mmCIF file of C-alpha atoms and ligand atoms in Angstrom:
data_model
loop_
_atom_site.group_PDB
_atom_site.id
_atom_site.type_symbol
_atom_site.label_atom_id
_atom_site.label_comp_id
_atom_site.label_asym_id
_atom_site.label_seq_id
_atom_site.Cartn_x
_atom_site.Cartn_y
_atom_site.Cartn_z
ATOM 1 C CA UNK I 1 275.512 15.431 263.314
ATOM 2 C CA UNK I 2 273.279 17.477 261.650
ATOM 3 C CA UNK I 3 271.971 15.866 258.060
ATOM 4 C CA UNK I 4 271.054 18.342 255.233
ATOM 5 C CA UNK I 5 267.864 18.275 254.272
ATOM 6 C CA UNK I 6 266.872 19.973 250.548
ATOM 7 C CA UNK I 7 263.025 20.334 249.506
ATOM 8 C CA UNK I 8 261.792 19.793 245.846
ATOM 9 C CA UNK I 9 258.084 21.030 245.678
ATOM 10 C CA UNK I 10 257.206 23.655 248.290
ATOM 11 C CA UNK I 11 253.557 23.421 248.128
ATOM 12 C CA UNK I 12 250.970 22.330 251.425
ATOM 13 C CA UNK I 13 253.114 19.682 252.682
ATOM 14 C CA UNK I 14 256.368 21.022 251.351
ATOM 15 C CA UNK I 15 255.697 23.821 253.827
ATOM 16 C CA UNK I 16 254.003 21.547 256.090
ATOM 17 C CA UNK I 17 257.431 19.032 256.368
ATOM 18 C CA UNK I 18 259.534 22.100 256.161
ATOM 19 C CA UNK I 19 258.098 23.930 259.179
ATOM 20 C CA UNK I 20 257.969 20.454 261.147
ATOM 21 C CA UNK I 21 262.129 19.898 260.408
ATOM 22 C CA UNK I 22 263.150 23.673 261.210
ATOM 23 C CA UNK I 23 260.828 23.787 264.238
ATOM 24 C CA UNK I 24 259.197 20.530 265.302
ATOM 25 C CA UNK I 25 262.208 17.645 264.908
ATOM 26 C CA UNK I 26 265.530 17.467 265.657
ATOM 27 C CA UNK I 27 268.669 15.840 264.158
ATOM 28 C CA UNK I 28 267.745 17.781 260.356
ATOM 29 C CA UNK I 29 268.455 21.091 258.907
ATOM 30 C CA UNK I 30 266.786 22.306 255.644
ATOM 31 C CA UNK I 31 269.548 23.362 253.571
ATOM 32 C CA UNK I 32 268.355 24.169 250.012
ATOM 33 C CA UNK I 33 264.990 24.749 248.048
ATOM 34 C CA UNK I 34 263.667 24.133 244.806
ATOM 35 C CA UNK I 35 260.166 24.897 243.124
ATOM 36 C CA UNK I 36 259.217 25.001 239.789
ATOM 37 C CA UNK I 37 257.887 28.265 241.204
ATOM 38 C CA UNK I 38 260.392 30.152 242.768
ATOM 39 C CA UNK I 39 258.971 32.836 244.930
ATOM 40 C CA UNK I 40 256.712 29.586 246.580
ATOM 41 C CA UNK I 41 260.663 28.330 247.295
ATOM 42 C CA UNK I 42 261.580 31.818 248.474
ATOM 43 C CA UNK I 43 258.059 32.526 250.361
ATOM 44 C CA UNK I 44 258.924 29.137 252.327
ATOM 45 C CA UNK I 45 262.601 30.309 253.093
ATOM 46 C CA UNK I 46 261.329 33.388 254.026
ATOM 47 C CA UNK I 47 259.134 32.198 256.614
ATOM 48 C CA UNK I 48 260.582 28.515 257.857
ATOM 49 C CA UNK I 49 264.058 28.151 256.774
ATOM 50 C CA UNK I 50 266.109 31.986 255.999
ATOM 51 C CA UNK I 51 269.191 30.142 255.717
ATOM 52 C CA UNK I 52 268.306 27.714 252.971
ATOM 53 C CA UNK I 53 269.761 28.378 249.135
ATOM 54 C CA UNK I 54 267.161 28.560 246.508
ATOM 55 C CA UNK I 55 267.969 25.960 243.572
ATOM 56 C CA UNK I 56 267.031 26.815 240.035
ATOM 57 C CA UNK I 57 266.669 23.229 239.216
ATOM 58 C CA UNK I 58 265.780 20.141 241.574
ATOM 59 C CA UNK I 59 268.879 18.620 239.689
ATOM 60 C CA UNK I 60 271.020 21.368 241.163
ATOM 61 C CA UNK I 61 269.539 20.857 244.682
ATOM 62 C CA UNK I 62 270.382 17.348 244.406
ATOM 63 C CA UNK I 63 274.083 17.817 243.460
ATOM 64 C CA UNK I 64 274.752 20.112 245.985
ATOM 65 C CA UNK I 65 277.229 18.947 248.849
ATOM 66 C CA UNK I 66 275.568 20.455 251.903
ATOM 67 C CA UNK I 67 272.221 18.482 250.183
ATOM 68 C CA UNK I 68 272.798 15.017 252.154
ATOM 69 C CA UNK I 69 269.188 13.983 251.832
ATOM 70 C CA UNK I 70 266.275 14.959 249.751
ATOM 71 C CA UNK I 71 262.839 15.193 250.560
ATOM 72 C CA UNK I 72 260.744 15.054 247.226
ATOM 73 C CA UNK I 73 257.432 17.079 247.767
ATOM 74 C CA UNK I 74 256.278 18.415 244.455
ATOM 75 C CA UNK I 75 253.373 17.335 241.937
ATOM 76 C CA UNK I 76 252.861 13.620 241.712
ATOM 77 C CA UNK I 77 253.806 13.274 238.064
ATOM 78 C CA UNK I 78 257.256 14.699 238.684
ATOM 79 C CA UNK I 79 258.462 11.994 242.149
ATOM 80 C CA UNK I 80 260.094 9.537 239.920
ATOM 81 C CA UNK I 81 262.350 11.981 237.815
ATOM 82 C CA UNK I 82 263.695 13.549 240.811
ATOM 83 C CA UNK I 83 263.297 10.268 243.175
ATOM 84 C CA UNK I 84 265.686 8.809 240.110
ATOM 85 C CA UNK I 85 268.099 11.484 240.533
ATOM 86 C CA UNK I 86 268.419 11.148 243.958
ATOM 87 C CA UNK I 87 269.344 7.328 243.938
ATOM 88 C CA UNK I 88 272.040 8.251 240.908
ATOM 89 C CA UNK I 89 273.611 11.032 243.511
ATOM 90 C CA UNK I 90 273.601 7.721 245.767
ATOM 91 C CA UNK I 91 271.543 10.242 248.581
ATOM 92 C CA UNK I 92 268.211 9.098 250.909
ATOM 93 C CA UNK I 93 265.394 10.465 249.370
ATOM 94 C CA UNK I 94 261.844 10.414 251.163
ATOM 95 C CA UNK I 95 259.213 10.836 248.796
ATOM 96 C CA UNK I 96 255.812 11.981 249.533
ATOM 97 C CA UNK I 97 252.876 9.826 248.068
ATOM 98 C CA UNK I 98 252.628 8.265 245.544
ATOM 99 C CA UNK I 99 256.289 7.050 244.775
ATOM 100 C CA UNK I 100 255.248 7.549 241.155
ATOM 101 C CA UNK I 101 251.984 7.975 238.812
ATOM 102 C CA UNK I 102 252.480 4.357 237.738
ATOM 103 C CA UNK I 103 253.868 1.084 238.337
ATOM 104 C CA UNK I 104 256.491 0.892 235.325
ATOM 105 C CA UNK I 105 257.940 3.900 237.000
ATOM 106 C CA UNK I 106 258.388 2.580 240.261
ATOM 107 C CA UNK I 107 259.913 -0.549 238.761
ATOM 108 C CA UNK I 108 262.458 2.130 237.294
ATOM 109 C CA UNK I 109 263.129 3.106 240.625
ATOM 110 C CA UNK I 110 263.806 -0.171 242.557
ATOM 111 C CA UNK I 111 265.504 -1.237 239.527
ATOM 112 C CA UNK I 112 267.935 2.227 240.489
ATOM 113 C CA UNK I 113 267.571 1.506 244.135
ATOM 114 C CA UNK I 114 268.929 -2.377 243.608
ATOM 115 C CA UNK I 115 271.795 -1.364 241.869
ATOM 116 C CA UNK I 116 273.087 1.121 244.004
ATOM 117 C CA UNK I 117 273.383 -1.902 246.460
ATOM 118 C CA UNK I 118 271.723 -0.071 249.146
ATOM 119 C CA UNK I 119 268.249 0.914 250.628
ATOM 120 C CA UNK I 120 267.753 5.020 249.598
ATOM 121 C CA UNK I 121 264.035 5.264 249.078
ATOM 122 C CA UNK I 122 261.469 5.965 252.042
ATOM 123 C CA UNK I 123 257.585 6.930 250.675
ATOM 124 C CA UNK I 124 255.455 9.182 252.829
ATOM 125 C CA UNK I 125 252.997 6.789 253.481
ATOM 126 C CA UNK I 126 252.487 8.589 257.027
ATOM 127 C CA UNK I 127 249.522 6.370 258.065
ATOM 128 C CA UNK I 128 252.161 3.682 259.067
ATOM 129 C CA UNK I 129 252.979 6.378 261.662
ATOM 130 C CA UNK I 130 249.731 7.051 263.100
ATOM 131 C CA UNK I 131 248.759 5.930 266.619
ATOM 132 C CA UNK I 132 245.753 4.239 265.674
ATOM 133 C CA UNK I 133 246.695 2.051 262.991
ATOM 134 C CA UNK I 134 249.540 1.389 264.561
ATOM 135 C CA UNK I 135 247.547 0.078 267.474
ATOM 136 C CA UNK I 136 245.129 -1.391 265.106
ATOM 137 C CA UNK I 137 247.339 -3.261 263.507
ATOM 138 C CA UNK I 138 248.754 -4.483 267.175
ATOM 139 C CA UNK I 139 245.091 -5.890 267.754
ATOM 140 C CA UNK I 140 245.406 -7.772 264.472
ATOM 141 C CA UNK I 141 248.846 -9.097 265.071
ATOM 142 C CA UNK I 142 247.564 -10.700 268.252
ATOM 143 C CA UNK I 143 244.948 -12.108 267.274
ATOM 144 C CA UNK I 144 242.338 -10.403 269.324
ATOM 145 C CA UNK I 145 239.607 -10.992 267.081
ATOM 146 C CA UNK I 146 240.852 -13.811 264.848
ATOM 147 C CA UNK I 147 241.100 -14.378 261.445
ATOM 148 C CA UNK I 148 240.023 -10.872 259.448
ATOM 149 C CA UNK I 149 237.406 -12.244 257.339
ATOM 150 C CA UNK I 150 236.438 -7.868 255.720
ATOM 151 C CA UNK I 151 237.262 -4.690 256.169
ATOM 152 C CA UNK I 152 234.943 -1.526 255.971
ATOM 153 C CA UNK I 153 236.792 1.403 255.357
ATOM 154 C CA UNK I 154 235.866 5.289 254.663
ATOM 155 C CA UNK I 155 237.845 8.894 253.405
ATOM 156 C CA UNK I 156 235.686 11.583 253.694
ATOM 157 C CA UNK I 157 237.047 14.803 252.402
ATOM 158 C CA UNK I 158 235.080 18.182 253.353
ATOM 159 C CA UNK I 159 235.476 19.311 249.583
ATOM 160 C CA UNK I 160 238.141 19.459 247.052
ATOM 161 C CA UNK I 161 238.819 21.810 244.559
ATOM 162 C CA UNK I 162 238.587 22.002 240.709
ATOM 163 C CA UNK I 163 241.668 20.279 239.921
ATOM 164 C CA UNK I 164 240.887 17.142 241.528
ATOM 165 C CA UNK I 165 240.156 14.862 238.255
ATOM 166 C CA UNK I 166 237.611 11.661 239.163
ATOM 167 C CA UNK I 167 240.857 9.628 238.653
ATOM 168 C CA UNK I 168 242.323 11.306 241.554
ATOM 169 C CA UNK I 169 239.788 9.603 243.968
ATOM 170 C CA UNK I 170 242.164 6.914 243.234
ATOM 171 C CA UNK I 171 245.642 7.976 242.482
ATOM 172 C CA UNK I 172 245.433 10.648 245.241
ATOM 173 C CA UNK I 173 243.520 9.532 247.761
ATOM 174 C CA UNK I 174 242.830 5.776 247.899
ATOM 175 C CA UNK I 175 246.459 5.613 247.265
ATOM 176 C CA UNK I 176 246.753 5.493 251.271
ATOM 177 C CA UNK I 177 244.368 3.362 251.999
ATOM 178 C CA UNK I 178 245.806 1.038 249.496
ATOM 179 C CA UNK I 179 249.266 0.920 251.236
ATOM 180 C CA UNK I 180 247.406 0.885 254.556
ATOM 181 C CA UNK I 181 245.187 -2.179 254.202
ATOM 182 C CA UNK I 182 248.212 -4.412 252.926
ATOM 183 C CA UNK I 183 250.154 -3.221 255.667
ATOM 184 C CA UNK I 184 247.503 -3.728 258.234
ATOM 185 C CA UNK I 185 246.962 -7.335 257.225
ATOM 186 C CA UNK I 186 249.756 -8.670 255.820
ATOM 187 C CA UNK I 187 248.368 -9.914 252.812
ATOM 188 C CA UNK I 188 248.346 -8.948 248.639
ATOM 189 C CA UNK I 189 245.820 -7.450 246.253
ATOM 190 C CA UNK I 190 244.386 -10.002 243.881
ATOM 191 C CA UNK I 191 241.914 -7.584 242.216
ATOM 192 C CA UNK I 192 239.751 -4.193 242.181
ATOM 193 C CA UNK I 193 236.581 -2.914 241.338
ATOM 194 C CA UNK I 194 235.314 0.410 241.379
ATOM 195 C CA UNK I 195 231.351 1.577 241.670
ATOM 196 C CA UNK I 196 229.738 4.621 241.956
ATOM 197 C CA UNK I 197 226.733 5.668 244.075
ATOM 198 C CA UNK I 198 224.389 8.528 242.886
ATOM 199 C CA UNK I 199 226.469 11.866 242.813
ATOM 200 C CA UNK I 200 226.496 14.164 245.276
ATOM 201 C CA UNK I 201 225.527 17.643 243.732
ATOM 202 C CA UNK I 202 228.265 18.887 245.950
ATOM 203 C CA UNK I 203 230.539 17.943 243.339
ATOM 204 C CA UNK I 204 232.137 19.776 240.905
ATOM 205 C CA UNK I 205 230.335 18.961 237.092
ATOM 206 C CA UNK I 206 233.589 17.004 236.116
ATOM 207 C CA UNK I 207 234.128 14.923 239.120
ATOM 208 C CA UNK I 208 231.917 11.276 239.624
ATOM 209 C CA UNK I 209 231.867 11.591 243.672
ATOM 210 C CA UNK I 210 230.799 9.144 245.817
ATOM 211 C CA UNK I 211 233.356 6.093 244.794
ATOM 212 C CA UNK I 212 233.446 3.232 246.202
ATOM 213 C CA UNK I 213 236.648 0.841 245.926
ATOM 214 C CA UNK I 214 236.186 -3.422 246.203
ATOM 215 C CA UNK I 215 239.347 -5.403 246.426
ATOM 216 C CA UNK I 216 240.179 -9.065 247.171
ATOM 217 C CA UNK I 217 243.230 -10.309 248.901
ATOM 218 C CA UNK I 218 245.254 -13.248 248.181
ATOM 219 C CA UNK I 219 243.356 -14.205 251.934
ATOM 220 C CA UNK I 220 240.307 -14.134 249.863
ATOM 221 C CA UNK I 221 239.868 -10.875 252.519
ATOM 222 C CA UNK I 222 236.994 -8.141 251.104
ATOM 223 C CA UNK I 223 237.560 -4.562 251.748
ATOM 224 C CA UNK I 224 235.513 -2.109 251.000
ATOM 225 C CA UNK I 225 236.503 1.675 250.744
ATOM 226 C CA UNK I 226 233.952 4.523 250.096
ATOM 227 C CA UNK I 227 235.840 7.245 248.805
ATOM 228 C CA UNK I 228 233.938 10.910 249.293
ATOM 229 C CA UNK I 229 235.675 13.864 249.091
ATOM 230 C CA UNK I 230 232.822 16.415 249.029
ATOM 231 C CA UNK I 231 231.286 15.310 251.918
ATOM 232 C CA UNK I 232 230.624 18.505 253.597
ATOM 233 C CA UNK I 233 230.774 17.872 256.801
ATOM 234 C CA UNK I 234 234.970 17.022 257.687
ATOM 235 C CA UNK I 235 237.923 15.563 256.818
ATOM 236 C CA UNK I 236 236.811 11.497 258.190
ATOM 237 C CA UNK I 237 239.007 8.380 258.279
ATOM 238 C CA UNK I 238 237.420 4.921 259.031
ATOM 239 C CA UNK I 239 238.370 1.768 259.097
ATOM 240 C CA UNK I 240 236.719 -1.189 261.099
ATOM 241 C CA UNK I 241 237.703 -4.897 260.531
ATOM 242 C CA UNK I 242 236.380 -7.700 261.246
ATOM 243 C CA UNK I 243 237.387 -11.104 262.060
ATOM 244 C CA UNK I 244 236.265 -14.238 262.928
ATOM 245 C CA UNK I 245 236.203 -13.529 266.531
ATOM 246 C CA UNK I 246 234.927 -9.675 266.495
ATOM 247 C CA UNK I 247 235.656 -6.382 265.665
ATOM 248 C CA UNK I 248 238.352 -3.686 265.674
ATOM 249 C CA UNK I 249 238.213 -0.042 265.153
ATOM 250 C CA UNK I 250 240.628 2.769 263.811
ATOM 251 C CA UNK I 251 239.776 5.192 266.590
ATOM 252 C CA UNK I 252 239.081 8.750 265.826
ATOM 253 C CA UNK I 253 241.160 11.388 266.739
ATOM 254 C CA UNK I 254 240.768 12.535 270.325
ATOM 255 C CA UNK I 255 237.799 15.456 271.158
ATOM 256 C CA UNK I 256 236.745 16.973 273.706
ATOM 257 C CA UNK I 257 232.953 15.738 274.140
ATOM 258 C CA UNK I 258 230.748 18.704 274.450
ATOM 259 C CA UNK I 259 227.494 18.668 276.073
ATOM 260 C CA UNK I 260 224.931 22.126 276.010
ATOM 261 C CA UNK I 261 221.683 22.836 274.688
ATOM 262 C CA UNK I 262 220.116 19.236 275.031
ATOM 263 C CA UNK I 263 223.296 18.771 272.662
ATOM 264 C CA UNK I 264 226.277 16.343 272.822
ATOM 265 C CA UNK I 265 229.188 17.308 269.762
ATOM 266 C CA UNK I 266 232.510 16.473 269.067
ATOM 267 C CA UNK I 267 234.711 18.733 266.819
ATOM 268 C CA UNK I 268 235.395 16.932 263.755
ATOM 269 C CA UNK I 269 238.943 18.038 262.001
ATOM 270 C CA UNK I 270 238.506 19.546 258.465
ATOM 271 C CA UNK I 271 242.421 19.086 257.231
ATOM 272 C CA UNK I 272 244.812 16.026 256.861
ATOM 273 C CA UNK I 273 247.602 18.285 258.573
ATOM 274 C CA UNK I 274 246.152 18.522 261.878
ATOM 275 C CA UNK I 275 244.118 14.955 261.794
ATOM 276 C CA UNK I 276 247.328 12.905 260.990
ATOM 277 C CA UNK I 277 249.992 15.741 262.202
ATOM 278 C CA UNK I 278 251.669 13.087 265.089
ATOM 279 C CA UNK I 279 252.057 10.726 262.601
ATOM 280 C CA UNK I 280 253.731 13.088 260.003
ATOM 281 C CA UNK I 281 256.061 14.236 262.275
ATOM 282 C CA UNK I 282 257.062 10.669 263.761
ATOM 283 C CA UNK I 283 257.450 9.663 260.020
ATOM 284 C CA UNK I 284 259.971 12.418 259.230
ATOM 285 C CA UNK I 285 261.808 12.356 262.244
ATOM 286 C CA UNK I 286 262.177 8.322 261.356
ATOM 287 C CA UNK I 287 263.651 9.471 257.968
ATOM 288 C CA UNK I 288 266.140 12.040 259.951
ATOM 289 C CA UNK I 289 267.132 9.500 261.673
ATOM 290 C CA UNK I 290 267.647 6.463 259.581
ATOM 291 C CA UNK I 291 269.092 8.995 256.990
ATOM 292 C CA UNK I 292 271.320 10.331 259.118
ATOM 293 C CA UNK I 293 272.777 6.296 259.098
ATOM 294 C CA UNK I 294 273.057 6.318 255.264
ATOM 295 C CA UNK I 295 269.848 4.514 254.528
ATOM 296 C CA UNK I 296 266.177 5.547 255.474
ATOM 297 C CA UNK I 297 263.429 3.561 257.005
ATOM 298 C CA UNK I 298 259.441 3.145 256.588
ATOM 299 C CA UNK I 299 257.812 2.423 253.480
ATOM 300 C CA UNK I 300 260.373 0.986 251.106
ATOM 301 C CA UNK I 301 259.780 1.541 246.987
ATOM 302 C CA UNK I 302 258.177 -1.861 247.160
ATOM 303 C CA UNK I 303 255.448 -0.692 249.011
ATOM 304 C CA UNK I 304 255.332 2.055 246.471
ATOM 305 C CA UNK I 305 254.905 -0.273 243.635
ATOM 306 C CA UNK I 306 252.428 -2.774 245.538
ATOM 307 C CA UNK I 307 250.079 0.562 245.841
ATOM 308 C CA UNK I 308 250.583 1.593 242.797
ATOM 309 C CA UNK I 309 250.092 -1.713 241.133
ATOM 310 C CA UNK I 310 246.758 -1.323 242.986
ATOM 311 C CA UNK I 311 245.882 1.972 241.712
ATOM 312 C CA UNK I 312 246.639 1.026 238.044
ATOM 313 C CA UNK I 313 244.143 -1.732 238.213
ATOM 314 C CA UNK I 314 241.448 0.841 240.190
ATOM 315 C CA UNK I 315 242.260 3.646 237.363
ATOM 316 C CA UNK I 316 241.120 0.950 234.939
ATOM 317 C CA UNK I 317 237.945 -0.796 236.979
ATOM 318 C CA UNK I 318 236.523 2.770 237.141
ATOM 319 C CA UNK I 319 236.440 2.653 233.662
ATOM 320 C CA UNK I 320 235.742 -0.966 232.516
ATOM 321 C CA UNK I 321 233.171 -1.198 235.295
ATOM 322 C CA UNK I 322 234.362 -4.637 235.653
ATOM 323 C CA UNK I 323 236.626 -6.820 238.121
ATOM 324 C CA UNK I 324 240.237 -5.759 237.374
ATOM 325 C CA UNK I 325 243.065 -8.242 238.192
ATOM 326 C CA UNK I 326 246.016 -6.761 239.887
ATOM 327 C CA UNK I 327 249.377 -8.686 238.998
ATOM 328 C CA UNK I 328 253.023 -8.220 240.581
ATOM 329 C CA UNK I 329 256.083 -8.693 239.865
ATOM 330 C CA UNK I 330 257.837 -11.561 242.462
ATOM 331 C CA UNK I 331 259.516 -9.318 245.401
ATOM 332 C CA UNK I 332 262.857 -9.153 244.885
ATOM 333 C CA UNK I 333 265.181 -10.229 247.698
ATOM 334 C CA UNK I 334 266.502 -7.111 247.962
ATOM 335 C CA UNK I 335 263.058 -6.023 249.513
ATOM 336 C CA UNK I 336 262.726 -8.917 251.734
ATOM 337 C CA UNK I 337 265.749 -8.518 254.358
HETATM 338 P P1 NAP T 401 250.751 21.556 246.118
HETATM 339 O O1 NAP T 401 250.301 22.406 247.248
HETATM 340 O O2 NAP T 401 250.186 21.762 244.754
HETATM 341 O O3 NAP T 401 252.348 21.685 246.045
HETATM 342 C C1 NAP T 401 253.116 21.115 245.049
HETATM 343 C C2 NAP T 401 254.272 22.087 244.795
HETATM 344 O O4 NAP T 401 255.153 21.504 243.825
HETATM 345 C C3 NAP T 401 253.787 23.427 244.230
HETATM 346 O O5 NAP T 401 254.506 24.485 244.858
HETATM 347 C C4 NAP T 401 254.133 23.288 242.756
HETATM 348 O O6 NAP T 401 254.316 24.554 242.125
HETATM 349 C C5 NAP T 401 255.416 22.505 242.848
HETATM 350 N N1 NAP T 401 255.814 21.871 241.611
HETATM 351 C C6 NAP T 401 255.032 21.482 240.564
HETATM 352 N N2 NAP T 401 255.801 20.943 239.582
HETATM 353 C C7 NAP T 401 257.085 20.989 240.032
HETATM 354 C C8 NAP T 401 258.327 20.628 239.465
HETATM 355 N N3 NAP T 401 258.403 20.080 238.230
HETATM 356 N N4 NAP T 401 259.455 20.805 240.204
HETATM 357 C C9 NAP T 401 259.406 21.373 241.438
HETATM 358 N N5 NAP T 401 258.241 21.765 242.000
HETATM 359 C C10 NAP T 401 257.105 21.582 241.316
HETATM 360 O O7 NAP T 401 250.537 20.013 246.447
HETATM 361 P P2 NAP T 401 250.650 19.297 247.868
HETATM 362 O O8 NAP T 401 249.299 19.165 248.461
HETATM 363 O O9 NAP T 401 251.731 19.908 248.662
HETATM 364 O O10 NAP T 401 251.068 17.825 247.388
HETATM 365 C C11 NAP T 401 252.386 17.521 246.975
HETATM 366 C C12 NAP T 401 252.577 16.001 247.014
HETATM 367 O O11 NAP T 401 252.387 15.564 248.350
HETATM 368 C C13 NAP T 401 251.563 15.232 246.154
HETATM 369 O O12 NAP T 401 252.190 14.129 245.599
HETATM 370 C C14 NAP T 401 250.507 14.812 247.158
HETATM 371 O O13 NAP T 401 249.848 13.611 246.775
HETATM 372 C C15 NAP T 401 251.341 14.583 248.399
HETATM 373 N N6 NAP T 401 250.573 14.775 249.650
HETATM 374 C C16 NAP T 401 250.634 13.810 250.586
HETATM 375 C C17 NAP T 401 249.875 13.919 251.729
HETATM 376 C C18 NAP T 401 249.929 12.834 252.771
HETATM 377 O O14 NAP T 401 248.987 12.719 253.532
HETATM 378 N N7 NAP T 401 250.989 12.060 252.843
HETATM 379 C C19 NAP T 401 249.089 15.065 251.947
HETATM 380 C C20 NAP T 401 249.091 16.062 250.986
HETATM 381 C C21 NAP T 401 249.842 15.915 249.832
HETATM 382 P P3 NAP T 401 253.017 25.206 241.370
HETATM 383 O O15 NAP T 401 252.029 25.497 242.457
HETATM 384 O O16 NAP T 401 253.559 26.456 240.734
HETATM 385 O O17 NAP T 401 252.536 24.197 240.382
#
């Protein structure tokens, strides 16, 4: 079987996840398009997927028969809505990052999700996917270097453009790393702060860049996360913890070391498509596949509210300036099996 696969948002990684289901992944066939701007929809039809209907509406995509899964890939601020409609057309929906701009609205969602009985909801947190963290997270497990006592972490963007909003650092980008670190060890956020470093005068007048993210686990665990997205030089993802018993890594991607001119140099990648692009397509061939079952896999809406959660606190330590407490709701059941 073939599932049907129709794309709300047809943007970067609307494209992106488009091109990778038409030409990269098997077992999916994009059906039907929607974007609040239409020629993006048609421009993506045009080039990835000719047979694919253009929707007027992201409602209308959702209703449609040959739609038997949705893939939600639009503006932040608009996942819930159409995540929401999704789960009332009782139809798997992945949703890119973040599940939704705030934690009331992803409580709306599992709230949806529960009632329909079954699981519907997978959240492109692709980092899950990746090699490395995966085999991090295997060195962890083990017990290789003991009991994680901190972790240093680091996103380095090359440079962003003028609608990236100082709040974004957080809501866009530590978002990840957010869902990552709880993932990686197991544990919950107790709280947040947020401090910034003198500015970089790469930065755009409106935008307070370096950040740098401190959060506490229930563990009692301290990570650290600079956040730096006009750092020139590459698009950079670190993350080294350390335990008890020693040290583990996030490896970089593999280069090809390069030695002329009294000179050793590695290529350093400059885009999140090509640095995490095995892990994106491993994630969305997981959500063909699961989908294809009924129900998807990966990143449930719990781990959408845990981040988010998380990011409400961060949005508010950046600007108290002080130590923000970050309170859940008990996981439901539901979320457990
Ligand atoms: P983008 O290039 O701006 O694309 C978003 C698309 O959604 C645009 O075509 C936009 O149209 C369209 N859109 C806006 N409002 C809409 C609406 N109400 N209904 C339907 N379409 C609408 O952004 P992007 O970089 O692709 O990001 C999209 C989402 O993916 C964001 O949530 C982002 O955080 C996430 N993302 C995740 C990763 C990852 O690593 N997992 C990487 C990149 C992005 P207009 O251009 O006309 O506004």
């Amino acid at each position: 079987m073939t599932l049907g696969i129709g794309v709300i948002g047809t943007g970067a990684i609307g494209q992106d996840h488009i091109r990778r289901v038409s030409r990269a992944l098997s077992g999916g066939r994009i059906v039907a398009l929607n974007d609040i701007n239409a020629d993006n929809a048609r421009r993506a039809a045009q080039e990835w997927a000719p047979d694919a209907v253009i929707c007027d509406t992201a409602r209308d995509l959702v209703a449609r028969p040959d739609v038997q899964a949705v893939m939600v890939t639009s503006w932040g601020g608009t996942h819930a809505e159409y995540v929401l409609d999704a789960i009332a057309a009782g139809k798997p929906v992945f949703c890119e990052k973040p599940l939704a701009t705030n934690a009331a609205d992803c409580l709306r969602i599992m709230e949806a999700e529960m009632a329909r009985g079954r699981r519907l909801v997978q959240v492109g947190f692709n980092r899950r996917y990746d090699s490395g963290y995966l085999d991090l997270k295997a060195i962890l497990d083990n017990g290789t270097i003991g009991d994680v006592l901190m972790v240093h972490a680091m996103h380095r963007n090359q440079r962003v453009g003028p609608n990236y909003k100082t709040e974004m650092a957080i809501t866009d980008t530590l978002v990840h790393e957010l869902d990552v670190h709880r993932w990686l060890l197991d544990d919950e956020y107790v709280s947040a702060q947020v401090i910034f470093p003198r500015r970089t005068s790469k930065a755009l007048p409106h935008m307070r860049d370096p950040q740098i993210a401190l959060l506490e686990t229930k563990r009692g665990i301290r990570i650290d996360v600079e956040i730096f997205v006009n750092c020139q030089y590459g698009y950079d993802i670190q993350c080294a913890v350390v335990g008890e018993l020693g040290q583990a890594n996030l490896p970089d991607p593999p280069a090809v070391p390069v030695k002329t001119g009294e000179t050793l140099s590695r290529h350093i990648m400059n885009d999140w498509k090509y640095r995490f692009i095995d892990a994106y397509d491993a994630e969305i061939q997981d959500f063909i596949d699961r989908a294809s079952t009924g129900s998807p896999g990966g990143p449930d809406s719990w781990a959408g509210y845990a981040a988010s959660v998380a990011a409400d606190a961060c949005v508010r330590a950046q600007e108290s300036g002080r130590i923000e407490p970050i309170e859940m709701i008990a996981k439901p059941a539901f979320y457990s099996r």
